[in-house]
Amino acid sequence: MLRLLSNLRLFQPVSLHNHQTVRWARKPRKPRWMPTAKSKMFKIPERIKYPEEENKEVLRLFNNYRTAMKSIKQYLTNRYNVQLQAKSDTEQLKKAFEEDFARCSSINDKWNEQIRKEREVRIAKELQEEIEFSKNRKAEVLRQRAEELEQAEEIVRKEKQAVASLITPEQLDEVIERAINNPVDYNFAIDLDGNRIYGRETMSADAVKAKQ
Amino acid sequence: MPYKYIGRKTDFKGKTLWEIVGNLKNFGVGRVVVRSMMERYPEPSYFRILKVEPLQCPQVQSVDNLRKVRVLVEKTFRGMTFPKPVTIERASYKTDYRLLSKDEEEEYCKKVLPKEVQVYPNTMDFPPLLQEYIIREKKTKGEDTDVELKLDIVYNKNHNSNSVRIAKDGEIPTVTFDINMRKLPSISLYKNVKM
């Protein structure tokens, strides 16, 4: 059949028309990737004008050729296509289809059953994990709250201790008096070992701190 | 220095739409413009201008988009007027438009008679070799070979034309579709060809 198709030539009067498109067929020519030759750079080729009659005839022939080829292809497909041939026995086809469908359906049901079991196990496991996670989270939150409370109480305790050394308005004069009487000298000297020796004229800061 | 243009010749002939419309009173609403590309057909094709809008200056400017304009037209193509108005914007930069003078309009826009409907055949002959092959196949199967063999023609179903249709039952087609070219068309091309 293939040989027949390849031998099949619809009548095309090649010699009857004057123009024939030839693409990349001439042998001694420059390769396609070469740029336009310098001498041809500014050459403007004349636009070819074909006679209207010829154009029409070529178009008609080509249209006819394509239609004929399409029709023949369709004919041969309808005539020799295996799938199209088998369609004649509809009863058998229907039966075969139903058998195939039942087989596929049973396989599908089996898969569904298997997946259902897996899904149940997975969901139970996930639920357990969720419960565990929630429990841990609750314990963690309680622990954090207790810690925060502890920290707050620590702060309060420290503040209470600090209250004792605060300067009250009644003490103010006394404290100022003390500060004036004990000026602090932050100047220091450094000996060869790098020790700082505070105080030049007045009491050193250390001494003040110690006194306070 | 005069410009010397280098390159292929163009098929366009005329001005851009803005060049025409911008020079006219009321931007040429009511006037008729034709494209030279459409003058290749025997039936008249033309645009009657309904409304003209200028366009915003484009952000990326080029030779093409600077010359555009938006024009609403009543389009007639090959003697058939479109039921809805058509906007010309993308093609408005093409230097292919021509303004018809007012006295030219009536003559140019004359209505044309609808084209004669061509009736195409449903079947055609088989190619000779294939026909021979089918006959032989039938003979080997012992089928009747006296029935005239006809090939059903497959047409392009998407073709949407009012002037072409496929023959109904018993109708004689106006277009012959002879695959075996028993008779050549009577045109000067085939003047000296003998079959």
Coordinates of N, CA, C and O in Angstrom, one line a residue, chain A residues 150-166:
Chain A
E150 N 8.2 34.3 88.9 CA 9.4 34.2 89.8 C 10.3 35.4 89.5 O 10.8 36.1 90.5
Q151 N 10.5 35.7 88.2 CA 11.4 36.9 87.9 C 10.8 38.2 88.4 O 11.5 39.0 89.0
A152 N 9.4 38.3 88.3 CA 8.8 39.5 88.7 C 8.9 39.7 90.3 O 9.2 40.8 90.8
E153 N 8.8 38.6 91.0 CA 8.9 38.6 92.4 C 10.4 39.0 92.8 O 10.6 39.7 93.8
E154 N 11.3 38.5 92.0 CA 12.7 38.8 92.3 C 13.0 40.3 92.2 O 13.6 40.9 93.0
I155 N 12.3 40.9 91.1 CA 12.5 42.3 90.9 C 11.9 43.1 92.1 O 12.5 44.0 92.7
V156 N 10.7 42.6 92.5 CA 10.0 43.3 93.7 C 10.9 43.2 94.9 O 11.1 44.2 95.7
R157 N 11.5 42.1 95.2 CA 12.3 41.8 96.3 C 13.5 42.8 96.3 O 13.8 43.5 97.3
K158 N 14.1 42.9 95.1 CA 15.3 43.8 95.0 C 14.9 45.2 95.3 O 15.6 46.0 95.9
E159 N 13.7 45.6 94.7 CA 13.3 47.0 94.8 C 13.0 47.3 96.3 O 13.4 48.4 96.8
K160 N 12.5 46.3 97.0 CA 12.2 46.5 98.5 C 13.5 46.8 99.2 O 13.6 47.6 100.1
Q161 N 14.5 46.0 98.8 CA 15.8 46.2 99.5 C 16.4 47.6 99.2 O 16.9 48.3 100.1
A162 N 16.2 48.0 97.9 CA 16.7 49.3 97.5 C 16.0 50.5 98.2 O 16.6 51.5 98.4
V163 N 14.8 50.3 98.6 CA 14.0 51.3 99.2 C 14.8 51.9 100.5 O 14.8 53.1 100.7
A164 N 15.5 51.0 101.2 CA 16.2 51.4 102.4 C 17.2 52.4 102.2 O 17.4 53.3 103.0
S165 N 17.9 52.3 101.0 CA 19.0 53.3 100.7 C 18.6 54.5 99.9 O 19.4 55.2 99.4
L166 N 17.3 54.6 99.7 CA 16.8 55.8 98.9 C 17.0 57.1 99.7 O 16.9 57.1 100.9

